């Protein structure tokens, strides 16, 4: 299944963090009450306008088992000829959401700081080459920043650096910088791999995590109202 999925562009929706995206997600799937659910799954054609599978909260609502899902992935990708292109860096909407998503997965967050568009493109290409490598694929989340104000107060900040690897706290509210690199860092993939290992965090079970968050009075306020009743009651976003 994992191998078959790599022939697809896999998008992790922001759901309640983007009104524009929420409108698009609702086009493909809504709950029984007609509202946007906490998760949405559908296979789309390359145009992004045509569904080629049933939609639901997850693959289990569209396919009977993992074998059927894998077969659909292979059939779908075989129907379209892939174009050769340079893979771009997959980024999260903003730093706040990046920390939260990275914490949810127990992974590193890589922040690239650069306002100049040409310089940003060069750095992004270098990081993307490492991010899509077999060794580092799926081991971190990424975010682009115009300036470093959100990083300056964090432990490990170095003003002259451009690429920062952060370890989020377990609730995704803050983090610490475990490594920082220059824009033209040598052997970047190797150094990022070592930093990713340092940045990973151990995750409690979902039930324990929610319980600890409630005890500490921690909750997440999304940018648009949460319409999924179960998610709203749990005080969580994704």
Coordinates of N, CA and C in Angstrom, one line a residue:
X1 N 0.8 -1.2 0.0 CA 0.0 0.0 0.0 C 0.9 1.3 0.0
X2 N 1.9 1.3 0.8 CA 2.8 2.4 0.9 C 3.5 2.7 -0.4
X3 N 3.9 1.6 -1.0 CA 4.6 1.8 -2.3 C 3.6 2.3 -3.4
X4 N 2.4 1.8 -3.4 CA 1.4 2.2 -4.3 C 1.0 3.7 -4.1
X5 N 1.0 4.1 -2.9 CA 0.6 5.5 -2.5 C 1.7 6.5 -3.0
X6 N 2.9 6.1 -3.2 CA 3.9 7.0 -3.7 C 3.8 7.4 -5.1
X7 N 2.8 6.8 -5.8 CA 2.5 7.2 -7.2 C 1.5 8.3 -7.2
X8 N 1.1 8.7 -6.0 CA 0.0 9.8 -5.8 C 0.6 11.0 -5.1
X9 N -0.1 12.1 -5.3 CA 0.1 13.3 -4.5 C -0.8 13.2 -3.3
X10 N -0.2 12.9 -2.1 CA -1.0 12.7 -0.9 C -1.1 14.0 -0.1
X11 N -2.3 14.6 0.0 CA -2.5 15.9 0.7 C -3.1 15.7 2.1
X12 N -2.5 16.3 3.0 CA -3.1 16.3 4.4 C -3.9 17.6 4.6
X13 N -5.2 17.5 4.6 CA -6.0 18.7 4.7 C -5.8 19.5 6.0
X14 N -5.9 20.8 5.9 CA -5.8 21.7 7.1 C -7.2 21.7 7.8
X15 N -8.2 21.3 7.2 CA -9.6 21.2 7.7 C -10.1 22.5 8.4
X16 N -10.1 22.6 9.7 CA -10.6 23.8 10.4 C -9.6 24.9 10.5
X17 N -8.5 24.8 9.8 CA -7.5 25.9 9.8 C -7.5 26.8 8.6
X18 N -8.4 26.5 7.6 CA -8.5 27.2 6.4 C -10.0 27.2 5.9
X19 N -10.6 28.4 5.9 CA -12.0 28.5 5.4 C -12.1 28.1 3.9
X20 N -11.1 28.5 3.2 CA -11.1 28.2 1.7 C -11.0 26.7 1.5
X21 N -10.1 26.0 2.3 CA -9.9 24.6 2.1 C -11.1 23.8 2.7
X22 N -11.7 24.3 3.7 CA -12.9 23.7 4.3 C -14.1 23.6 3.3
X23 N -14.2 24.7 2.5 CA -15.2 24.8 1.5 C -15.0 23.7 0.4
X24 N -13.7 23.5 0.1 CA -13.4 22.5 -0.9 C -13.6 21.1 -0.4
X25 N -13.3 20.8 0.9 CA -13.4 19.5 1.5 C -14.9 19.2 1.6
X26 N -15.7 20.1 1.9 CA -17.2 19.9 2.0 C -17.8 19.5 0.7
X27 N -17.2 19.9 -0.4 CA -17.6 19.5 -1.7 C -17.6 18.0 -1.9
X28 N -16.6 17.4 -1.3 CA -16.4 16.0 -1.5 C -17.0 15.1 -0.4
X29 N -17.1 15.6 0.8 CA -17.7 14.8 1.9 C -18.1 15.6 3.1
X30 N -19.3 15.4 3.5 CA -19.9 16.0 4.7 C -20.5 14.9 5.6
X31 N -20.7 15.1 6.8 CA -21.3 14.2 7.7 C -22.8 14.1 7.5
X32 N -23.5 13.3 8.4 CA -24.9 13.1 8.3 C -25.7 14.4 8.4
X33 N -25.1 15.3 9.2 CA -25.8 16.6 9.5 C -25.4 17.7 8.4
X34 N -24.6 17.2 7.4 CA -24.3 18.2 6.3 C -23.1 19.1 6.6
X35 N -22.4 18.9 7.8 CA -21.3 19.7 8.1 C -20.0 19.0 7.8
X36 N -18.9 19.8 7.7 CA -17.6 19.3 7.5 C -17.1 18.4 8.6
X37 N -16.7 17.2 8.3 CA -16.2 16.3 9.3 C -14.7 16.6 9.7
X38 N -14.2 16.0 10.7 CA -12.8 16.3 11.2 C -11.8 15.7 10.2
X39 N -12.1 14.7 9.5 CA -11.2 14.1 8.5 C -12.0 13.8 7.2
X40 N -11.3 13.9 6.1 CA -11.9 13.7 4.8 C -11.0 12.9 3.9
X41 N -11.5 11.9 3.2 CA -10.7 11.0 2.3 C -11.4 10.9 0.9
X42 N -10.7 11.1 -0.1 CA -11.2 10.8 -1.5 C -10.0 10.7 -2.4
X43 N -10.1 9.9 -3.5 CA -9.1 9.9 -4.5 C -9.6 10.8 -5.7
X44 N -8.8 11.7 -6.1 CA -9.1 12.6 -7.2 C -8.3 12.4 -8.4
X45 N -8.8 12.8 -9.6 CA -8.0 12.7 -10.8 C -7.0 13.9 -10.8
X46 N -6.0 13.9 -11.7 CA -5.0 14.9 -11.7 C -5.5 16.4 -11.7
X47 N -6.7 16.6 -12.2 CA -7.2 17.9 -12.3 C -7.7 18.4 -10.9
X48 N -7.9 17.5 -10.0 CA -8.4 17.8 -8.7 C -9.9 18.1 -8.6
X49 N -10.5 17.9 -9.7 CA -12.0 18.3 -9.8 C -12.9 17.1 -9.9
X50 N -12.3 15.9 -10.1 CA -13.2 14.7 -10.3 C -12.8 13.6 -9.4
X51 N -13.8 13.2 -8.6 CA -13.5 12.1 -7.7 C -13.5 10.7 -8.4
X52 N -12.5 9.9 -8.2 CA -12.5 8.6 -8.8 C -12.6 7.5 -7.7
X53 N -13.1 7.8 -6.6 CA -13.4 6.9 -5.5 C -14.6 7.4 -4.7
X54 N -15.1 6.6 -3.9 CA -16.1 7.1 -2.9 C -15.3 8.0 -1.9
X55 N -16.0 8.9 -1.3 CA -15.4 9.8 -0.3 C -15.9 9.3 1.1
X56 N -15.2 9.7 2.1 CA -15.6 9.3 3.5 C -14.6 10.0 4.5
X57 N -14.7 9.5 5.7 CA -13.8 10.0 6.7 C -12.4 9.4 6.6
X58 N -12.3 8.3 6.0 CA -11.0 7.6 5.8 C -11.2 6.5 4.7
X59 N -10.1 5.9 4.3 CA -10.2 4.8 3.3 C -11.1 3.7 3.6
X60 N -11.3 3.4 4.9 CA -12.1 2.3 5.3 C -13.6 2.5 5.0
X61 N -14.0 3.8 4.7 CA -15.3 4.0 4.3 C -15.5 3.9 2.8
X62 N -14.4 3.9 2.1 CA -14.5 3.8 0.6 C -14.1 2.4 0.1
X63 N -13.3 1.6 0.9 CA -12.8 0.3 0.4 C -13.1 -0.7 1.5
X64 N -13.3 -1.9 1.0 CA -13.6 -3.0 1.9 C -12.4 -3.5 2.8
X65 N -11.2 -3.4 2.2 CA -10.0 -3.8 3.0 C -8.8 -3.1 2.3
X66 N -7.6 -3.4 2.9 CA -6.4 -2.8 2.5 C -6.1 -3.2 1.0
X67 N -6.4 -4.5 0.7 CA -6.1 -5.0 -0.6 C -6.9 -4.2 -1.7
X68 N -8.2 -4.0 -1.4 CA -9.0 -3.2 -2.4 C -8.5 -1.8 -2.5
X69 N -8.0 -1.2 -1.4 CA -7.5 0.2 -1.5 C -6.2 0.2 -2.3
X70 N -5.3 -0.8 -2.1 CA -4.1 -0.8 -2.8 C -4.4 -1.0 -4.3
X71 N -5.3 -1.9 -4.6 CA -5.7 -2.1 -6.1 C -6.2 -0.9 -6.7
X72 N -7.0 -0.1 -6.0 CA -7.5 1.2 -6.5 C -6.4 2.2 -6.7
X73 N -5.4 2.2 -5.8 CA -4.3 3.1 -6.0 C -3.5 2.8 -7.3
X74 N -3.3 1.5 -7.4 CA -2.5 1.1 -8.6 C -3.3 1.4 -9.9
X75 N -4.5 1.0 -9.9 CA -5.4 1.3 -11.1 C -5.5 2.7 -11.4
X76 N -5.7 3.6 -10.4 CA -5.8 5.0 -10.6 C -4.5 5.6 -11.2
X77 N -3.4 5.3 -10.6 CA -2.1 5.9 -11.1 C -1.8 5.4 -12.5
X78 N -2.1 4.1 -12.8 CA -1.8 3.6 -14.1 C -2.7 4.3 -15.2
X79 N -3.8 4.9 -14.9 CA -4.6 5.5 -15.8 C -4.1 6.9 -16.3
X80 N -3.1 7.4 -15.7 CA -2.5 8.7 -16.0 C -1.0 8.6 -16.2
X81 N -0.5 9.3 -17.2 CA 0.9 9.3 -17.4 C 1.6 10.4 -16.6
X82 N 2.5 10.0 -15.8 CA 3.2 10.9 -14.9 C 4.1 11.8 -15.7
X83 N 4.2 13.1 -15.4 CA 5.1 14.0 -16.0 C 6.4 14.1 -15.1
X84 N 7.5 14.2 -15.8 CA 8.8 14.4 -15.1 C 8.9 15.8 -14.6
X85 N 9.0 16.0 -13.3 CA 9.1 17.3 -12.7 C 9.9 17.2 -11.4
X86 N 10.5 18.3 -11.0 CA 11.2 18.4 -9.7 C 10.2 18.4 -8.6
X87 N 10.4 17.6 -7.6 CA 9.5 17.5 -6.5 C 9.7 18.8 -5.6
X88 N 8.6 19.4 -5.2 CA 8.7 20.6 -4.4 C 8.6 20.2 -2.9
X89 N 8.9 21.1 -2.1 CA 8.9 20.8 -0.6 C 7.4 20.9 -0.1
X90 N 6.9 19.9 0.5 CA 5.6 19.9 1.1 C 5.6 20.7 2.4
X91 N 4.8 21.8 2.4 CA 4.8 22.7 3.6 C 3.5 22.8 4.2
X92 N 3.5 23.1 5.5 CA 2.3 23.4 6.3 C 2.0 24.9 6.2
X93 N 0.7 25.2 6.4 CA 0.2 26.6 6.2 C 1.0 27.6 7.0
X94 N 1.3 27.4 8.3 CA 2.0 28.4 9.1 C 2.7 27.7 10.2
X95 N 3.5 28.5 11.0 CA 4.3 27.9 12.1 C 3.4 27.3 13.2
X96 N 2.4 28.0 13.5 CA 1.5 27.5 14.6 C 1.0 26.1 14.3
X97 N 0.5 26.0 13.1 CA -0.1 24.7 12.6 C 1.0 23.7 12.5
X98 N 2.2 24.1 12.0 CA 3.3 23.2 11.8 C 3.7 22.6 13.1
X99 N 3.8 23.4 14.2 CA 4.2 22.8 15.5 C 3.1 21.8 15.9
X100 N 1.9 22.1 15.7 CA 0.8 21.2 16.2 C 0.8 19.9 15.4
X101 N 1.0 20.0 14.1 CA 1.0 18.7 13.3 C 2.2 17.9 13.6
X102 N 3.4 18.5 13.7 CA 4.6 17.8 14.0 C 4.5 17.1 15.4
X103 N 3.9 17.8 16.4 CA 3.7 17.2 17.7 C 2.7 16.1 17.6
X104 N 1.7 16.2 16.8 CA 0.7 15.1 16.7 C 1.3 13.8 16.2
X105 N 2.3 14.0 15.3 CA 3.0 12.8 14.7 C 4.2 12.4 15.4
X106 N 4.7 13.3 16.4 CA 5.9 13.0 17.1 C 7.1 13.2 16.3
X107 N 7.0 14.1 15.3 CA 8.1 14.3 14.3 C 8.7 15.7 14.4
X108 N 9.8 15.9 13.7 CA 10.5 17.2 13.7 C 9.7 18.2 12.8
X109 N 9.9 19.4 13.1 CA 9.4 20.5 12.3 C 10.6 21.3 11.7
X110 N 10.7 21.4 10.4 CA 11.8 22.1 9.8 C 11.3 23.5 9.4
X111 N 11.9 24.6 9.9 CA 11.5 25.9 9.5 C 12.6 26.6 8.7
X112 N 12.2 27.0 7.5 CA 13.1 27.7 6.6 C 12.8 29.2 6.7
X113 N 13.8 30.0 7.0 CA 13.6 31.5 7.2 C 14.2 32.2 6.0
X114 N 13.4 32.8 5.2 CA 14.0 33.6 4.1 C 12.9 34.4 3.4
X115 N 13.1 35.7 3.3 CA 12.1 36.6 2.7 C 12.3 36.8 1.2
X116 N 13.5 36.8 0.8 CA 13.8 36.9 -0.6 C 13.3 35.7 -1.4
X117 N 12.5 35.9 -2.4 CA 11.9 34.8 -3.1 C 12.9 33.9 -3.8
X118 N 13.9 34.5 -4.5 CA 14.9 33.7 -5.2 C 15.7 32.9 -4.2
X119 N 16.1 33.5 -3.1 CA 16.9 32.7 -2.1 C 16.1 31.7 -1.5
X120 N 14.8 32.0 -1.3 CA 13.9 31.0 -0.7 C 13.7 29.8 -1.6
X121 N 13.6 30.0 -2.9 CA 13.5 29.0 -3.9 C 14.7 28.0 -3.8
X122 N 15.9 28.7 -3.8 CA 17.2 27.9 -3.8 C 17.2 27.0 -2.5
X123 N 16.9 27.6 -1.3 CA 17.0 26.8 -0.1 C 15.9 25.7 -0.1
X124 N 14.7 26.0 -0.6 CA 13.6 25.1 -0.6 C 14.0 23.9 -1.5
X125 N 14.6 24.1 -2.6 CA 15.0 23.0 -3.5 C 16.0 22.1 -2.8
X126 N 17.0 22.7 -2.1 CA 18.0 21.9 -1.4 C 17.4 21.0 -0.3
X127 N 16.5 21.6 0.4 CA 15.8 20.9 1.5 C 14.9 19.8 0.9
X128 N 14.2 20.2 -0.2 CA 13.3 19.2 -0.8 C 14.0 18.0 -1.3
X129 N 15.2 18.2 -1.9 CA 16.0 17.0 -2.3 C 16.3 16.1 -1.2
X130 N 16.6 16.6 0.0 CA 16.8 15.8 1.1 C 15.5 15.2 1.7
X131 N 14.4 16.0 1.7 CA 13.1 15.5 2.3 C 12.5 14.4 1.5
X132 N 12.7 14.4 0.2 CA 12.2 13.3 -0.6 C 13.1 12.1 -0.8
X133 N 14.2 12.1 -0.2 CA 15.1 11.0 -0.3 C 14.6 9.8 0.4
X134 N 15.0 8.6 0.1 CA 14.5 7.4 0.7 C 14.7 7.3 2.2
X135 N 15.8 7.9 2.6 CA 16.2 7.9 4.0 C 15.3 8.8 4.9
X136 N 15.0 10.0 4.3 CA 14.3 11.0 5.1 C 12.8 11.2 4.8
X137 N 12.3 10.5 3.8 CA 10.9 10.7 3.4 C 10.0 10.4 4.5
X138 N 9.1 11.4 4.9 CA 8.1 11.2 5.9 C 8.6 11.4 7.3
X139 N 9.8 11.9 7.5 CA 10.3 12.0 8.9 C 10.2 13.4 9.5
X140 N 9.6 14.3 8.8 CA 9.5 15.7 9.3 C 8.4 16.4 8.6
X141 N 8.0 17.5 9.2 CA 7.1 18.5 8.5 C 7.9 19.8 8.3
X142 N 7.4 20.6 7.3 CA 8.1 21.8 6.9 C 7.3 23.0 6.8
X143 N 7.9 24.2 7.1 CA 7.1 25.4 7.1 C 8.1 26.5 6.6
X144 N 7.6 27.5 5.8 CA 8.4 28.6 5.3 C 8.0 29.8 6.1
X145 N 9.0 30.6 6.5 CA 8.8 31.8 7.2 C 9.5 33.0 6.6
X146 N 8.9 34.1 6.6 CA 9.5 35.3 6.0 C 10.6 35.9 6.9
X147 N 10.3 35.8 8.2 CA 11.3 36.3 9.2 C 11.3 35.4 10.5
X148 N 12.2 35.6 11.3 CA 12.5 34.6 12.4 C 11.9 35.0 13.8
X149 N 10.9 35.9 13.8 CA 10.4 36.4 15.1 C 9.9 35.2 16.0
X150 N 9.2 34.2 15.4 CA 8.6 33.2 16.2 C 9.7 32.2 16.7
X151 N 10.9 32.3 16.2 CA 12.0 31.4 16.6 C 12.9 32.0 17.6
X152 N 13.0 33.3 17.6 CA 14.0 34.0 18.4 C 14.0 33.7 19.9
X153 N 12.8 33.4 20.4 CA 12.7 33.2 21.8 C 12.9 31.7 22.2
X154 N 13.1 30.9 21.2 CA 13.2 29.4 21.4 C 14.7 29.1 21.7
X155 N 14.8 28.1 22.6 CA 16.1 27.5 22.9 C 16.8 27.0 21.7
X156 N 18.1 27.4 21.5 CA 18.9 26.9 20.3 C 18.9 27.8 19.1
X157 N 18.2 29.0 19.2 CA 18.2 29.9 18.1 C 19.5 30.5 17.7
X158 N 19.9 30.6 16.5 CA 21.1 31.2 15.9 C 20.7 32.1 14.8
X159 N 20.8 33.4 15.0 CA 20.3 34.4 14.1 C 20.8 34.3 12.7
X160 N 22.0 33.8 12.5 CA 22.6 33.8 11.1 C 22.2 32.6 10.3
X161 N 21.5 31.6 10.9 CA 21.1 30.4 10.2 C 19.8 30.6 9.4
X162 N 19.6 29.7 8.5 CA 18.4 29.8 7.7 C 17.5 28.6 7.8
X163 N 18.0 27.4 8.2 CA 17.2 26.2 8.3 C 17.3 25.7 9.7
X164 N 16.1 25.6 10.3 CA 16.0 25.2 11.8 C 15.2 23.9 11.9
X165 N 15.7 23.0 12.7 CA 15.0 21.7 13.0 C 14.5 21.8 14.4
X166 N 13.2 21.7 14.6 CA 12.6 21.9 15.9 C 12.1 20.6 16.5
X167 N 12.2 20.4 17.8 CA 11.5 19.4 18.5 C 10.3 20.0 19.2
X168 N 9.0 19.7 18.7 CA 7.9 20.3 19.4 C 7.6 19.7 20.7
X169 N 6.9 20.5 21.6 CA 6.5 19.9 22.8 C 5.3 19.0 22.5
X170 N 4.9 18.2 23.5 CA 3.9 17.1 23.2 C 2.6 17.7 22.8
X171 N 2.3 18.9 23.2 CA 1.0 19.5 22.9 C 1.1 20.5 21.7
X172 N 2.2 20.6 21.1 CA 2.4 21.4 19.9 C 2.2 22.9 20.1
X173 N 2.5 23.4 21.3 CA 2.4 24.8 21.6 C 3.7 25.6 21.4
X174 N 4.8 24.9 21.6 CA 6.1 25.5 21.5 C 7.1 24.4 21.2
X175 N 8.4 24.7 21.2 CA 9.4 23.7 20.9 C 10.7 24.2 21.2
X176 N 11.7 23.4 20.9 CA 13.1 23.8 21.0 C 13.9 23.5 19.7
X177 N 14.9 24.3 19.4 CA 15.6 24.1 18.2 C 16.8 23.1 18.5
X178 N 16.8 22.0 17.8 CA 17.8 21.0 18.1 C 19.0 21.1 17.1
X179 N 18.8 21.7 16.0 CA 19.9 22.0 15.0 C 19.5 23.2 14.1
X180 N 20.5 23.9 13.7 CA 20.3 25.0 12.8 C 21.4 25.0 11.7
X181 N 21.1 25.3 10.5 CA 22.0 25.2 9.4 C 22.0 26.4 8.5
X182 N 23.1 26.6 7.8 CA 23.2 27.7 6.8 C 22.5 27.4 5.6
X183 N 22.2 28.4 4.7 CA 21.5 28.2 3.5 C 22.2 27.2 2.6
X184 N 23.6 27.3 2.6 CA 24.4 26.4 1.7 C 25.1 25.3 2.4
X185 N 24.4 24.8 3.4 CA 25.0 23.7 4.3 C 25.5 22.5 3.5
X186 N 26.7 22.1 3.8 CA 27.3 20.9 3.1 C 26.7 19.6 3.7
X187 N 26.5 18.6 2.9 CA 26.0 17.3 3.4 C 24.7 17.5 4.2
X188 N 23.8 18.3 3.6 CA 22.5 18.7 4.3 C 21.7 17.5 4.7
X189 N 21.5 16.6 3.8 CA 20.7 15.4 4.0 C 21.1 14.6 5.2
X190 N 22.4 14.4 5.3 CA 23.0 13.6 6.4 C 22.8 14.3 7.7
X191 N 23.0 15.6 7.7 CA 22.8 16.4 8.9 C 21.4 16.5 9.4
X192 N 20.5 16.7 8.4 CA 19.1 16.7 8.7 C 18.6 15.4 9.3
X193 N 19.1 14.3 8.8 CA 18.7 13.0 9.3 C 19.1 12.8 10.7
X194 N 20.3 13.3 11.1 CA 20.7 13.2 12.5 C 19.9 14.1 13.4
X195 N 19.5 15.3 12.9 CA 18.7 16.2 13.6 C 17.3 15.7 13.8
X196 N 16.7 15.0 12.8 CA 15.4 14.4 12.9 C 15.3 13.4 14.0
X197 N 16.4 12.6 14.2 CA 16.4 11.7 15.3 C 16.4 12.3 16.6
X198 N 17.0 13.5 16.8 CA 17.0 14.2 18.0 C 15.7 14.9 18.3
X199 N 15.0 15.2 17.2 CA 13.7 16.0 17.4 C 12.5 15.1 17.6
X200 N 12.5 13.8 17.4 CA 11.4 13.0 17.5 C 10.9 13.0 19.0
X201 N 9.7 12.9 19.3 CA 9.1 12.8 20.6 C 8.3 11.5 20.8
X202 N 8.3 11.0 22.0 CA 7.5 9.8 22.3 C 6.0 10.3 22.5
X203 N 5.1 9.6 21.9 CA 3.7 10.0 22.1 C 2.9 9.0 23.0
X204 N 2.2 9.6 23.9 CA 1.3 8.8 24.7 C 0.1 8.3 23.9
X205 N -0.6 7.4 24.4 CA -1.8 7.0 23.7 C -2.8 8.1 23.6
X206 N -3.7 8.1 22.6 CA -4.6 9.2 22.4 C -5.4 9.5 23.6
X207 N -5.9 8.5 24.3 CA -6.7 8.7 25.5 C -5.9 9.3 26.6
X208 N -4.7 8.9 26.8 CA -3.8 9.5 27.8 C -3.5 10.9 27.4
X209 N -3.2 11.2 26.2 CA -2.8 12.5 25.7 C -4.0 13.5 26.0
X210 N -5.2 13.1 25.6 CA -6.3 14.0 25.8 C -6.6 14.2 27.3
X211 N -6.4 13.2 28.1 CA -6.6 13.3 29.5 C -5.6 14.3 30.2
X212 N -4.3 14.1 29.8 CA -3.3 15.0 30.3 C -3.5 16.4 29.8
X213 N -4.0 16.6 28.6 CA -4.3 18.0 28.1 C -5.4 18.6 28.9
X214 N -6.4 17.9 29.2 CA -7.6 18.4 29.9 C -7.1 18.8 31.4
X215 N -6.3 17.9 32.0 CA -5.8 18.2 33.3 C -5.0 19.5 33.4
X216 N -4.3 19.7 32.3 CA -3.4 20.9 32.2 C -4.1 22.1 31.7
X217 N -5.4 22.0 31.3 CA -6.2 23.1 30.8 C -5.8 23.5 29.4
X218 N -5.3 22.6 28.6 CA -4.8 22.9 27.3 C -5.9 22.5 26.3
X219 N -6.1 23.4 25.3 CA -7.1 23.2 24.3 C -6.6 23.9 23.0
X220 N -7.2 23.6 21.9 CA -6.8 24.1 20.6 C -7.9 24.9 20.0
X221 N -7.7 26.2 19.7 CA -8.7 27.0 19.1 C -8.5 27.1 17.6
X222 N -9.3 26.5 16.8 CA -9.1 26.5 15.4 C -9.5 27.8 14.8
X223 N -9.1 28.1 13.5 CA -9.4 29.3 12.9 C -10.8 29.5 12.4
X224 N -11.5 28.3 12.2 CA -12.9 28.4 11.9 C -13.6 27.4 12.8
X225 N -14.9 27.5 13.1 CA -15.6 26.6 14.1 C -15.5 25.2 13.7
X226 N -15.3 24.3 14.7 CA -15.3 22.9 14.5 C -16.7 22.4 14.4
X227 N -17.1 21.8 13.3 CA -18.4 21.4 13.1 C -18.6 19.9 13.4
X228 N -17.5 19.2 13.6 CA -17.6 17.8 13.9 C -17.8 17.7 15.4
X229 N -18.9 17.1 15.8 CA -19.3 17.1 17.2 C -18.3 16.4 18.1
X230 N -17.9 15.2 17.7 CA -16.9 14.4 18.5 C -15.6 15.1 18.6
X231 N -15.1 15.8 17.6 CA -13.8 16.5 17.7 C -14.0 17.7 18.6
X232 N -15.1 18.4 18.5 CA -15.3 19.6 19.3 C -15.4 19.2 20.8
X233 N -16.0 18.1 21.1 CA -16.1 17.6 22.5 C -14.8 17.2 23.0
X234 N -13.9 16.7 22.2 CA -12.6 16.3 22.7 C -11.6 17.5 22.8
X235 N -12.0 18.6 22.3 CA -11.2 19.8 22.3 C -10.0 19.7 21.5
X236 N -10.1 19.0 20.3 CA -8.9 18.8 19.5 C -9.3 19.2 18.0
X237 N -8.3 19.3 17.2 CA -8.4 19.7 15.8 C -8.3 18.6 14.8
X238 N -7.2 17.9 14.7 CA -6.9 16.9 13.7 C -6.7 15.6 14.4

